[in-house]
Coordinates of C-alpha atoms in Angstrom, one line a residue:
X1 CA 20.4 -47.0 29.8
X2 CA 19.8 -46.9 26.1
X3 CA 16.2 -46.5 25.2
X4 CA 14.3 -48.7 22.4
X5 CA 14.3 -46.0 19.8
X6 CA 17.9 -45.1 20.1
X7 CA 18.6 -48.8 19.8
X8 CA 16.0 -49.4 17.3
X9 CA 17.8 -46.2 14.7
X10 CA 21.2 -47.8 15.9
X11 CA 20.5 -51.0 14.4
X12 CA 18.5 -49.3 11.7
X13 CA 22.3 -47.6 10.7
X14 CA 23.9 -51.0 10.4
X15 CA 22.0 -52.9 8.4
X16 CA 22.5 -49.3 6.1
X17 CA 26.1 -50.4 5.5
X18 CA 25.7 -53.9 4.8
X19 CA 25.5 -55.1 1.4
X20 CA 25.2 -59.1 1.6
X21 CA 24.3 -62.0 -0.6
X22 CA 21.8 -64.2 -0.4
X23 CA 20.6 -67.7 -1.4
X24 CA 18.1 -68.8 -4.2
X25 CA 16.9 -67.5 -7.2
X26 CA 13.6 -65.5 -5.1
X27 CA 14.0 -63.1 -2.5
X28 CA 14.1 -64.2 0.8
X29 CA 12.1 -63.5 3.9
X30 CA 14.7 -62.0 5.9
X31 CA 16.2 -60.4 3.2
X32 CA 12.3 -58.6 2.8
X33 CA 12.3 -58.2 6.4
X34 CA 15.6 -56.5 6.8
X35 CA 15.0 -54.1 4.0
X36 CA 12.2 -53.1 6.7
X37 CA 14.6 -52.5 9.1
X38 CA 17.2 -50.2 7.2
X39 CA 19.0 -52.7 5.0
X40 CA 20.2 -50.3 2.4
X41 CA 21.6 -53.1 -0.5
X42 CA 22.3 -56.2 -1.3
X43 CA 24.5 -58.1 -4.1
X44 CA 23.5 -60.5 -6.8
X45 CA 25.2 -63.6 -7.3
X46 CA 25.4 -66.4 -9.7
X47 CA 23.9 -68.4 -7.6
X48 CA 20.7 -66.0 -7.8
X49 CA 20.4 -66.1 -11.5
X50 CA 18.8 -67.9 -14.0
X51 CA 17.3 -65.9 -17.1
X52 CA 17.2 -62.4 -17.3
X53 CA 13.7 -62.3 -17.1
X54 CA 13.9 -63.8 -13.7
X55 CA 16.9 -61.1 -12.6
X56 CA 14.1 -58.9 -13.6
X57 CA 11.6 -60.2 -11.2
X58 CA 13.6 -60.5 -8.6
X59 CA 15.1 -57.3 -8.4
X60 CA 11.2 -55.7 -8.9
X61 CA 10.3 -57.7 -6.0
X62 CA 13.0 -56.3 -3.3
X63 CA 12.3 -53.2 -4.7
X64 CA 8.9 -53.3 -4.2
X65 CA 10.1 -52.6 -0.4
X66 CA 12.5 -49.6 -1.0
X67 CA 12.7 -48.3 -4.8
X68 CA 16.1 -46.9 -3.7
X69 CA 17.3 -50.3 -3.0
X70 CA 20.9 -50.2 -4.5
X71 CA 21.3 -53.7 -6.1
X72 CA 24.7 -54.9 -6.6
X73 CA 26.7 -57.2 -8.6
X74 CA 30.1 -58.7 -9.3
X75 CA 30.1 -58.4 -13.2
X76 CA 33.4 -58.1 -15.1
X77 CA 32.0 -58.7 -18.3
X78 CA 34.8 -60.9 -18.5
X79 CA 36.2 -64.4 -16.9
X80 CA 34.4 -63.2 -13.7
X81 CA 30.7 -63.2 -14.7
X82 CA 28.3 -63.7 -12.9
X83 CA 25.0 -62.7 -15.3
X84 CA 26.2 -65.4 -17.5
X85 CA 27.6 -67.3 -15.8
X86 CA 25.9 -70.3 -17.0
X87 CA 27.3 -70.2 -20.2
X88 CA 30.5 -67.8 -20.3
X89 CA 30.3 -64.2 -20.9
X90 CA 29.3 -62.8 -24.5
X91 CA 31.8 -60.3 -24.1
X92 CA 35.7 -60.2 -23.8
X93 CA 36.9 -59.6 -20.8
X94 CA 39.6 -56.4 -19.8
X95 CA 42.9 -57.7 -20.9
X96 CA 41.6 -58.5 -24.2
X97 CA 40.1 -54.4 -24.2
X98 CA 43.1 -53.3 -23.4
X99 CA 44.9 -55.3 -25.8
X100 CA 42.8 -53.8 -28.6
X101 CA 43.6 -50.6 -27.4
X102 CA 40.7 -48.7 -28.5
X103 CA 38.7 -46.7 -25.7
X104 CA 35.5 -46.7 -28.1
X105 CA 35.0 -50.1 -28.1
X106 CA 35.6 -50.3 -24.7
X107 CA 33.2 -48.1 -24.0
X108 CA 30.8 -49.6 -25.7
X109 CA 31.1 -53.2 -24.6
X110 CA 30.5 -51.3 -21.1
X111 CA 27.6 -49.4 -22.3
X112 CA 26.4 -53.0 -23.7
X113 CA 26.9 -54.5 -20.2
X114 CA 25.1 -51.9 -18.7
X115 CA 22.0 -51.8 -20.7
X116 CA 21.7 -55.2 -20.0
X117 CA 22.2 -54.9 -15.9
X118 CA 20.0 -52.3 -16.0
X119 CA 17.2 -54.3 -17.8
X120 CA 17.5 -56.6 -14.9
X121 CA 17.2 -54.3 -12.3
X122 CA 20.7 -53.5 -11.4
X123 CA 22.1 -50.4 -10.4
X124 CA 25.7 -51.1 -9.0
X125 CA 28.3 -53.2 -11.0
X126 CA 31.5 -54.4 -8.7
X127 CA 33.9 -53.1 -11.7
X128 CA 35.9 -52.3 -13.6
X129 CA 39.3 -53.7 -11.9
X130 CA 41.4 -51.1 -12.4
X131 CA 44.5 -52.7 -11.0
X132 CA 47.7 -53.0 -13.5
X133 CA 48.8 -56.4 -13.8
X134 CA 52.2 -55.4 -12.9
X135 CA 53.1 -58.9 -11.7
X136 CA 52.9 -62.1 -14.4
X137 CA 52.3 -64.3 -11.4
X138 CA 49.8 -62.5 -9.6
X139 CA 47.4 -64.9 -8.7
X140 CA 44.1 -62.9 -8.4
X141 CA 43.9 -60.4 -11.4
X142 CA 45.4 -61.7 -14.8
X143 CA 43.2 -61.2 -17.6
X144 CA 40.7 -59.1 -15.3
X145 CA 43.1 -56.1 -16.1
X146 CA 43.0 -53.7 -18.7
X147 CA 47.1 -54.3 -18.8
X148 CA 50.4 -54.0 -17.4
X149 CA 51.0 -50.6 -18.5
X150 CA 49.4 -47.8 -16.0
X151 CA 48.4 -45.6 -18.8
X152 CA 46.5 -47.7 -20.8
X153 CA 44.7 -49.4 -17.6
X154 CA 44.0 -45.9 -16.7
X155 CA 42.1 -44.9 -20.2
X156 CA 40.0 -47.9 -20.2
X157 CA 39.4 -47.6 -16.6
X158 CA 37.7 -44.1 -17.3
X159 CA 36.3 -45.4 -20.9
X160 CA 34.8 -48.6 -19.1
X161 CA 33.4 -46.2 -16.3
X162 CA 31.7 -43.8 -18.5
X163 CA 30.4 -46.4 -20.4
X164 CA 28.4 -48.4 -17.9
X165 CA 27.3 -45.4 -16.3
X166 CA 25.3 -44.1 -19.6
X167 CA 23.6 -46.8 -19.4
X168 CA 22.1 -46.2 -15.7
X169 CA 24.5 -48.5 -14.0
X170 CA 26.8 -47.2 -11.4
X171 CA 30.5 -48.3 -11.3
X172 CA 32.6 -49.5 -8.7
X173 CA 36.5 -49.1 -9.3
X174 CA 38.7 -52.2 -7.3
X175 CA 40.5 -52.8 -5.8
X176 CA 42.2 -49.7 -4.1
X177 CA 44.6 -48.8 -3.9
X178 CA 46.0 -51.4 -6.5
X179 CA 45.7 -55.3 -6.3
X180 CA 48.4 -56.3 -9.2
X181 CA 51.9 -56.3 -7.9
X182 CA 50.8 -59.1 -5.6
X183 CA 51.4 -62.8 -5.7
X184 CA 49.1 -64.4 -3.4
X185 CA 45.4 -64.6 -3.5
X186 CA 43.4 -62.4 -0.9
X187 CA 40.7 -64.8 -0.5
X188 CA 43.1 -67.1 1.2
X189 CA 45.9 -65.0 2.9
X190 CA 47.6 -61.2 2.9
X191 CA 48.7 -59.9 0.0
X192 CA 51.5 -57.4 0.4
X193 CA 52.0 -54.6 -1.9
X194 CA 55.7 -53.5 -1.1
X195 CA 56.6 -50.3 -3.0
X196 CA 57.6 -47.2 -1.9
X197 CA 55.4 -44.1 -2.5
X198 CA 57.0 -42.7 -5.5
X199 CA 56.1 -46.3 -7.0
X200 CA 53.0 -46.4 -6.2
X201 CA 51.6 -43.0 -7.2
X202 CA 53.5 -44.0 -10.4
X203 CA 52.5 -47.5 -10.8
X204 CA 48.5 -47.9 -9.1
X205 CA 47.1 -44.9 -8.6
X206 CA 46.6 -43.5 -12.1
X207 CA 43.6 -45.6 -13.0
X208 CA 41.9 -44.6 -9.9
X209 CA 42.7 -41.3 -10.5
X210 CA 41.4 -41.8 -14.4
X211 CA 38.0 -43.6 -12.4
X212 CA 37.4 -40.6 -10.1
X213 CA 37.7 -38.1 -13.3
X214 CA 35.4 -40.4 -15.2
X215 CA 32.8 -39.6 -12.5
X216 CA 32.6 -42.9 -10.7
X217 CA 30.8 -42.5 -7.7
X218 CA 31.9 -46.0 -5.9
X219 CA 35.2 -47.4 -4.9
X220 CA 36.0 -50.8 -3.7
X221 CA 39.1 -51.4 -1.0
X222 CA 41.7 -54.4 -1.7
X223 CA 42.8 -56.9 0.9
X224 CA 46.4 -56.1 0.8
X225 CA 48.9 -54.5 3.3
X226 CA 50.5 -51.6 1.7
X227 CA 53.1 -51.0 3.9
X228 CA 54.0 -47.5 2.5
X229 CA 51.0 -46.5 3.8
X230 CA 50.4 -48.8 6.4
X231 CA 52.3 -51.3 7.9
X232 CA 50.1 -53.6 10.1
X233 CA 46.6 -52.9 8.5
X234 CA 45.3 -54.3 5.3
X235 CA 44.0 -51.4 3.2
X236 CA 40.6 -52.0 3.8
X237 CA 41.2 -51.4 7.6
X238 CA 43.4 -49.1 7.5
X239 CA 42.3 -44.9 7.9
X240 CA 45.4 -44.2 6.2
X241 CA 44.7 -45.8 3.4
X242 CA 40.9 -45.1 2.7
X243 CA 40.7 -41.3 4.8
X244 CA 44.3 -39.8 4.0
X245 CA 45.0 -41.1 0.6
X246 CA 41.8 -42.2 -1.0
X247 CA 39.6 -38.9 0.6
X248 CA 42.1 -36.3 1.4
X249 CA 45.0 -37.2 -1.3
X250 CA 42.6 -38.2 -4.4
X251 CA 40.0 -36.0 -3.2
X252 CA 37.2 -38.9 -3.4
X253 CA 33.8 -38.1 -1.9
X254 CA 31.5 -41.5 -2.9
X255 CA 30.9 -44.6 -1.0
X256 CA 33.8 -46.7 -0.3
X257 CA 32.7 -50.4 -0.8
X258 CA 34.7 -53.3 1.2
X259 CA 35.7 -56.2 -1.2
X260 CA 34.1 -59.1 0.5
X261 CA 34.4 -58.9 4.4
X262 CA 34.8 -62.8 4.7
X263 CA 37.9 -63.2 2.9
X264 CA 40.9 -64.9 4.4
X265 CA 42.6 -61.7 4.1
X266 CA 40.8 -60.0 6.6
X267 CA 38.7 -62.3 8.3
X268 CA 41.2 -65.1 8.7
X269 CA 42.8 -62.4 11.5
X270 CA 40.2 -60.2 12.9
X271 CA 37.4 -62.6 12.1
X272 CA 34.2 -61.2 10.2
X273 CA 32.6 -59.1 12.7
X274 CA 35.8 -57.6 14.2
X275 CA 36.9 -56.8 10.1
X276 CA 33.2 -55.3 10.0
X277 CA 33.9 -53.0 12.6
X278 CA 37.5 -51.9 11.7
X279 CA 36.5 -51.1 8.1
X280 CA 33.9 -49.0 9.1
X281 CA 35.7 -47.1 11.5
X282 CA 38.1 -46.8 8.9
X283 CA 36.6 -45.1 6.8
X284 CA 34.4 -48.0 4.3
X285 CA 30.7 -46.9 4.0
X286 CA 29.7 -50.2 2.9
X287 CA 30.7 -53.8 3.6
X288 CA 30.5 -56.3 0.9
X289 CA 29.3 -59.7 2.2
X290 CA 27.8 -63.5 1.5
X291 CA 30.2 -64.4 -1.8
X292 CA 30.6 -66.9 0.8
X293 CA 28.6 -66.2 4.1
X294 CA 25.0 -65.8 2.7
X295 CA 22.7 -66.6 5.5
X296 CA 20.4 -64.7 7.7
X297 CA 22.6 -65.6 10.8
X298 CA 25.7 -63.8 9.0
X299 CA 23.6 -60.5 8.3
X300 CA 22.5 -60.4 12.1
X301 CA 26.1 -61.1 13.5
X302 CA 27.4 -58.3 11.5
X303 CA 24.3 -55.8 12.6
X304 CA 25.5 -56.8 16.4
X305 CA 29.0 -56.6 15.9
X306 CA 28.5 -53.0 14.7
X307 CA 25.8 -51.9 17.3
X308 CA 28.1 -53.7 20.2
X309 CA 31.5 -51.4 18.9
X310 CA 29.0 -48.2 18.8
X311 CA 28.1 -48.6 22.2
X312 CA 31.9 -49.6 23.7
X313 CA 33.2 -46.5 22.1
X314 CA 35.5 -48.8 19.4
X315 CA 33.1 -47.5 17.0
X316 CA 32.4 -44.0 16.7
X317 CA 28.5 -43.3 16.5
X318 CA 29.3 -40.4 14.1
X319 CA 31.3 -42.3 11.7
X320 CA 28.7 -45.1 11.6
X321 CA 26.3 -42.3 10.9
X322 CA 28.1 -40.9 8.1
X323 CA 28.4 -43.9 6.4
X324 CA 25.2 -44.8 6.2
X325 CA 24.4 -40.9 4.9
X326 CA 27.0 -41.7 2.2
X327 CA 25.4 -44.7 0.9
X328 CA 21.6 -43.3 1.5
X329 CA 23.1 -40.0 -0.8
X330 CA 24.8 -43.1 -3.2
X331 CA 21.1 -45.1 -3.7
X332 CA 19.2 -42.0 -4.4
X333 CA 21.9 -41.1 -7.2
X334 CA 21.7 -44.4 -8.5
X335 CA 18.4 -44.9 -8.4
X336 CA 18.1 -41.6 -11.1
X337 CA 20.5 -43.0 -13.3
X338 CA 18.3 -43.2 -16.9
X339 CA 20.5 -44.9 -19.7
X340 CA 21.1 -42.6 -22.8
X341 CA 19.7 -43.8 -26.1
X342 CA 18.5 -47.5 -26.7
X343 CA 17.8 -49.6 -23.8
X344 CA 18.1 -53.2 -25.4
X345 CA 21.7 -54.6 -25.4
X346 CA 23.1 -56.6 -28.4
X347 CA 23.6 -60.0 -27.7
X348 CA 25.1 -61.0 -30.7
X349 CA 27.1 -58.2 -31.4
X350 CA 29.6 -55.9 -29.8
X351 CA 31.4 -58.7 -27.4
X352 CA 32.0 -60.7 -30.5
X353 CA 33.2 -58.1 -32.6
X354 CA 35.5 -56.8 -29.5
X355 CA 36.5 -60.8 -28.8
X356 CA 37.6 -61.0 -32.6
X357 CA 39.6 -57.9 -32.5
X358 CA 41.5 -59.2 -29.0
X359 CA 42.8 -62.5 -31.3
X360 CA 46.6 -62.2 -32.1
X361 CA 48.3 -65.1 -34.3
X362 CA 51.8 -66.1 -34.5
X363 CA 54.0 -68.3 -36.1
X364 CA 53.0 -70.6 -38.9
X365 CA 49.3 -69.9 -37.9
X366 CA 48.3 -69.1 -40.9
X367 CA 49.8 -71.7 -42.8
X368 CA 48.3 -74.4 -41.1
X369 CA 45.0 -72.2 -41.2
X370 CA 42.2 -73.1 -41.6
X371 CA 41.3 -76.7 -40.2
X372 CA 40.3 -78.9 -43.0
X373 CA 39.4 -81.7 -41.2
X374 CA 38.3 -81.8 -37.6
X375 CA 41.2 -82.2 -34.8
X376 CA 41.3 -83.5 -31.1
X377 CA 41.6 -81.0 -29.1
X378 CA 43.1 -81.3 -25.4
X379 CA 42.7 -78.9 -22.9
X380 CA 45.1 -78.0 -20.3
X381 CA 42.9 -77.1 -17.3
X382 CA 44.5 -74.9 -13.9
X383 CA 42.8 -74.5 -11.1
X384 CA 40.9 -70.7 -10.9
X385 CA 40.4 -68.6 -7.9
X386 CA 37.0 -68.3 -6.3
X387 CA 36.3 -64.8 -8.1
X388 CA 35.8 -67.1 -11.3
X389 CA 32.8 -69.1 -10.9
X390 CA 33.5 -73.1 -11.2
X391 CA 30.3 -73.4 -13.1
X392 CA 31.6 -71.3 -15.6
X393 CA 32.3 -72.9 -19.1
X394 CA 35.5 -72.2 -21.2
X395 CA 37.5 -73.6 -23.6
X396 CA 37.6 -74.3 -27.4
X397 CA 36.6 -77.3 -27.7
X398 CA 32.7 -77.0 -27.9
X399 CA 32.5 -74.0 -30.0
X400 CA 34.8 -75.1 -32.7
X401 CA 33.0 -79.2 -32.7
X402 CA 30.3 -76.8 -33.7
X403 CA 31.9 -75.7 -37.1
X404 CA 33.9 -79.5 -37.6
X405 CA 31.7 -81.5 -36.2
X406 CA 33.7 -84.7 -35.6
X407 CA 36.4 -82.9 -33.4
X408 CA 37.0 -84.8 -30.3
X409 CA 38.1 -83.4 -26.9
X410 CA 39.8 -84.1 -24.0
X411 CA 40.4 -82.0 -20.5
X412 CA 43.4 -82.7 -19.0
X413 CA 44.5 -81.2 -14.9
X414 CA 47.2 -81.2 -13.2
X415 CA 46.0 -84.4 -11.1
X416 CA 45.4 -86.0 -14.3
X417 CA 49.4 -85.8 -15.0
X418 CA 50.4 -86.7 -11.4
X419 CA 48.8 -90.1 -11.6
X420 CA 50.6 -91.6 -14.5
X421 CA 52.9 -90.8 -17.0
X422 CA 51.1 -91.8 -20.0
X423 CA 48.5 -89.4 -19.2
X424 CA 49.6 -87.5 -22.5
X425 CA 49.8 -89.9 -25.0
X426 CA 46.9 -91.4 -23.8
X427 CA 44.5 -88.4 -24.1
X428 CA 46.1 -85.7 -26.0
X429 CA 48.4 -87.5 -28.4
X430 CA 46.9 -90.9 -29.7
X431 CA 43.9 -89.6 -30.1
X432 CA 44.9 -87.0 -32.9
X433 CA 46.8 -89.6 -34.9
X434 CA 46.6 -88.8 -38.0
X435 CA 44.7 -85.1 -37.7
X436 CA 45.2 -82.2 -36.5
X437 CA 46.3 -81.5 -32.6
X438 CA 44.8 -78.1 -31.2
X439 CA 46.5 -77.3 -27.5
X440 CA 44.1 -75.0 -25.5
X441 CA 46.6 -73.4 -22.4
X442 CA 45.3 -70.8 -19.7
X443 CA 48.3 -68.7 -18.2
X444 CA 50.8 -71.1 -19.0
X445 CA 53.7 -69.4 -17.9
X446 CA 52.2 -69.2 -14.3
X447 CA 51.9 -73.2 -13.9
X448 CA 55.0 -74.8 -14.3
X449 CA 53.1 -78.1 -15.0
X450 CA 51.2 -76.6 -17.6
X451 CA 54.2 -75.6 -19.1
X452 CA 55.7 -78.8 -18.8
X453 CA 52.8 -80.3 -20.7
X454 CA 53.0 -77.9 -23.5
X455 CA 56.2 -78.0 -24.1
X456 CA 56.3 -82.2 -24.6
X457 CA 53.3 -82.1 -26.5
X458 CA 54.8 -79.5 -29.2
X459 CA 58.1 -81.5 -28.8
X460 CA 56.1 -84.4 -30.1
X461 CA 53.8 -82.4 -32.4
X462 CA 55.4 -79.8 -34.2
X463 CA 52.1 -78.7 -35.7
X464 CA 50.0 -78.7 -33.1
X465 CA 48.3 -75.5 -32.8
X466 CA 48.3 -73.5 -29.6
X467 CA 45.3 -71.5 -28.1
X468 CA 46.3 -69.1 -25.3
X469 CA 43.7 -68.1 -23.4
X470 CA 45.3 -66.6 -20.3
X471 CA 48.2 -64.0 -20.5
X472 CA 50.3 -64.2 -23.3
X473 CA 53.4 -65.1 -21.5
X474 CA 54.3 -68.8 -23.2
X475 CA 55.5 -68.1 -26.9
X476 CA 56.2 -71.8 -28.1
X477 CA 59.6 -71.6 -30.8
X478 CA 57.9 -72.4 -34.2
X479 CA 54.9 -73.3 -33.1
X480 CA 51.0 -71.7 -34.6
X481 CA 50.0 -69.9 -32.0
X482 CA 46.7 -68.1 -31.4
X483 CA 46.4 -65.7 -28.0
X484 CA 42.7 -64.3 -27.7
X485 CA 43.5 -62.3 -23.9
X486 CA 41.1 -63.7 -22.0
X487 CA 38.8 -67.4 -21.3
X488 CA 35.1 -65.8 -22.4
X489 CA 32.7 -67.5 -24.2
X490 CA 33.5 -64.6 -26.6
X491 CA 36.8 -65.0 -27.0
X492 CA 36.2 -69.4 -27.3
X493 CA 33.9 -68.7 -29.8
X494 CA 36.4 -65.9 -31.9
X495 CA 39.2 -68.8 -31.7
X496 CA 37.6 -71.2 -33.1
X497 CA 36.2 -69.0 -35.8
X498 CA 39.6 -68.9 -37.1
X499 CA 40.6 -72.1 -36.5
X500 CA 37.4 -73.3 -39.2
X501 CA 38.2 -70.7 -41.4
X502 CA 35.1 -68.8 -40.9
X503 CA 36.7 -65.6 -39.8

């Protein structure tokens, strides 16, 4: 017979681990009521933001029931935003960072980010990816990396790391062991990561290796199978993976964070309670939910799966129990984090200056350069991933009818093309009759359509101008070509700075 109080701390130890999501833009009662009860965090959102000011209120509010509260987000700074993701992020993302090459500026476009989190009342950032892109068709990561190269994501990884953290923010390196030599999106299915050992201590681990000597504190677990490690258990299930190599290999003593527990990945197999249960007893301290799943009901099936696998012995009560000490330890260091120097951040500054630095031009670019009379642009739109928010504006287009006004636009998709062949000529082409053609592309050389697309409309407009804005992986022969690294508002804005002439 288990008495009241024993169940009462059991439950009181899983809500500890969870860290979900919620709805709406104030706090919720259960979310209020469950911080009563032992809820240890919780995770911000777009959907929860609206101005900063608001963040701010918000986050004072569920602190106002534990001060310790560690409240999370999922912001890249980059094409994954989520504290503006209203309007694009202000700052490049990591592919552009890494491009530059310069750990100072990275650092300080993570300072930046932090200063402004922690004005709202964050304390835990879901970032930086540290996974190298090691695979152009990897449908997940992209421009979220710092690179390709292991070295360089590694010396951003630690310079982003230090960065946000003096400003009282804590870090969160993803997505161990290594999400970028994968070519299927986790949210939907199993990645597979299939190198041999040698490869991957040569090829993933060094940025979490950079991350742990940078001091971060958090780690977040990929969706993948790794068979190296692990044949039949996704990394975030799998005690090989997050006890022998991430502990006992790395030497890593902070909270392990689960990327979120409802993605196909996980889920789709063991369901969301059973992938609960298995990560914990794995090894994760913390389980990342509601992306997707942000109700009440989600919260309380989670609490029961982990209380019902405690008390059948699938769950050991001492694991559950150090998990939860792990993240209790994690909040009160958090909570002391102070930023160093100036607390304001500079929205107008930094993320520009890093956005402009990211631009690379080729070809006749800057013979055709500057626009003297305002083009049509057409933009060439793929589908994203749900990591990038679909409210989320990019592009070219608006920023540079700022600086011509009289520059007309068009967004084309790959539906657009399926239902007629004229789709071109009738909104890229005719329309720039006569002016100038500016071709916005992101990650062309990952949809063949895409491709397709660009290639006729420079075959019929040898001076259009292209705008890259995913992974430079499509050089057009002979044709003006600007790659900025990256789909931020930032980076939109620094391309059409040069395409008016005013940079």
């Amino acid at each position: 017979m288990v008495s009241s109080k024993h169940s009462q701390e059991l439950r009181r130890l899983a809500h500890s681990v969870l860290q979900p999501g919620f709805v709406g833009t104030e706090a919720p009662d259960w979310v209020l009521r469950e911080i009563g009860d032992g809820l240890a965090s919780v995770v911000l959102f777009s959907r929860n933001i609206v101005t900063p000011e608001q963040v701010a209120r918000l986050t004072g509010r569920l602190r106002a029931e534990n001060p310790e509260l560690i409240i999370a987000i999922d912001e890249e700074a980059g094409d994954v935003t989520r504290i503006e993701s209203a309007t694009g992020s202000t700052r490049p993302g990591n592919f552009a960072l890494g491009t530059v090459d310069d750990t100072e500026l990275t650092e300080a476009v993570a300072a930046d980010l932090g200063r402004q989190l922690h004005t709202a009342g964050v304390s835990l950032d879901y970032a930086p990816s540290a996974d190298v892109n090691s695979n152009p068709d990897n449908p997940i990561i992209g421009v979220r990396s710092f690179g390709v190269d292991a070295k360089v994501v590694a010396r951003h990884t630690g310079a982003w790391i230090r960065g946000l953290q003096s400003a009282g923010v804590a870090a969160c390196a993803k997505h161990f062991p290594g999400h970028g030599d994968v070519a299927v999106d986790s949210h939907h299915g199993l990645p597979v990561y299939d190198a041999d050992r040698a490869r991957i201590a040569e090829q993933a681990l060094p940025p979490f290796r950079a991350a742990l000597d940078a001091g971060v504190r958090a780690v977040m677990s990929g969706h993948l199978l790794v068979p190296a490690y692990d044949p039949e258990l996704p990394a975030t299930l799998s005690r090989r993976i997050l006890d022998e190599l991430l502990r006992q290999e790395l030497g890593f003593d902070g909270v392990v964070v689960t990327d979120a527990i409802e993605m196909g990945a996980v889920a789709g197999t063991y369901g969301i309670g059973g992938a609960t249960v298995r990560a914990v007893a794995a090894g994760a301290d913390a389980v990342c939910v509601g992306g997707e799943n942000a109700q009440e009901a989600t919260a309380v099936q989670l609490v029961d799966a982990l209380v019902d696998a405690v008390r059948s012995g699938e769950l050991p009560a001492e694991r559950l129990a150090e998990a939860s000490a792990r993240v209790r330890e994690f909040a009160a260091w958090s909570a002391a984090l102070s930023p160093a120097g100036a607390t304001a951040w500079d929205a107008d500054g930094i993320g520009f200056t890093a956005a402009r630095r990211a631009l690379r031009l080729t070809g006749a670019v800057r013979h055709v350069l500057p626009l003297v009379t305002a083009p049509h642009v057409v933009e060439l739109a793929p589908s994203t991933n749900l990591a990038i928010g679909a409210e989320t504006p990019w592009g070219v287009a608006a920023p540079l009818g700022e600086r011509l006004p009289g520059t007309t636009s068009a967004r084309v998709c790959h539906e657009d093309l399926r239902t007629g062949a004229t789709a071109l000529e009738a909104r890229a082409l005719a329309p720039a009759s006569g002016r100038p053609l500016v071709v916005v592309v992101r990650d062309a050389a990952r949809h063949a359509w895409m491709a397709r697309a660009l290639t006729e409309l420079v075959a019929a407009r040898p001076d259009a101008i292209v705008v890259e804005m995913g992974l430079p992986g499509t050089v057009v022969p002979s044709a003006a070509q600007i790659f900025t690294h990256g789909a931020t508002a930032a980076s939109g804005i620094a391309a059409a700075e040069v395409l008016a002439g005013a940079l």
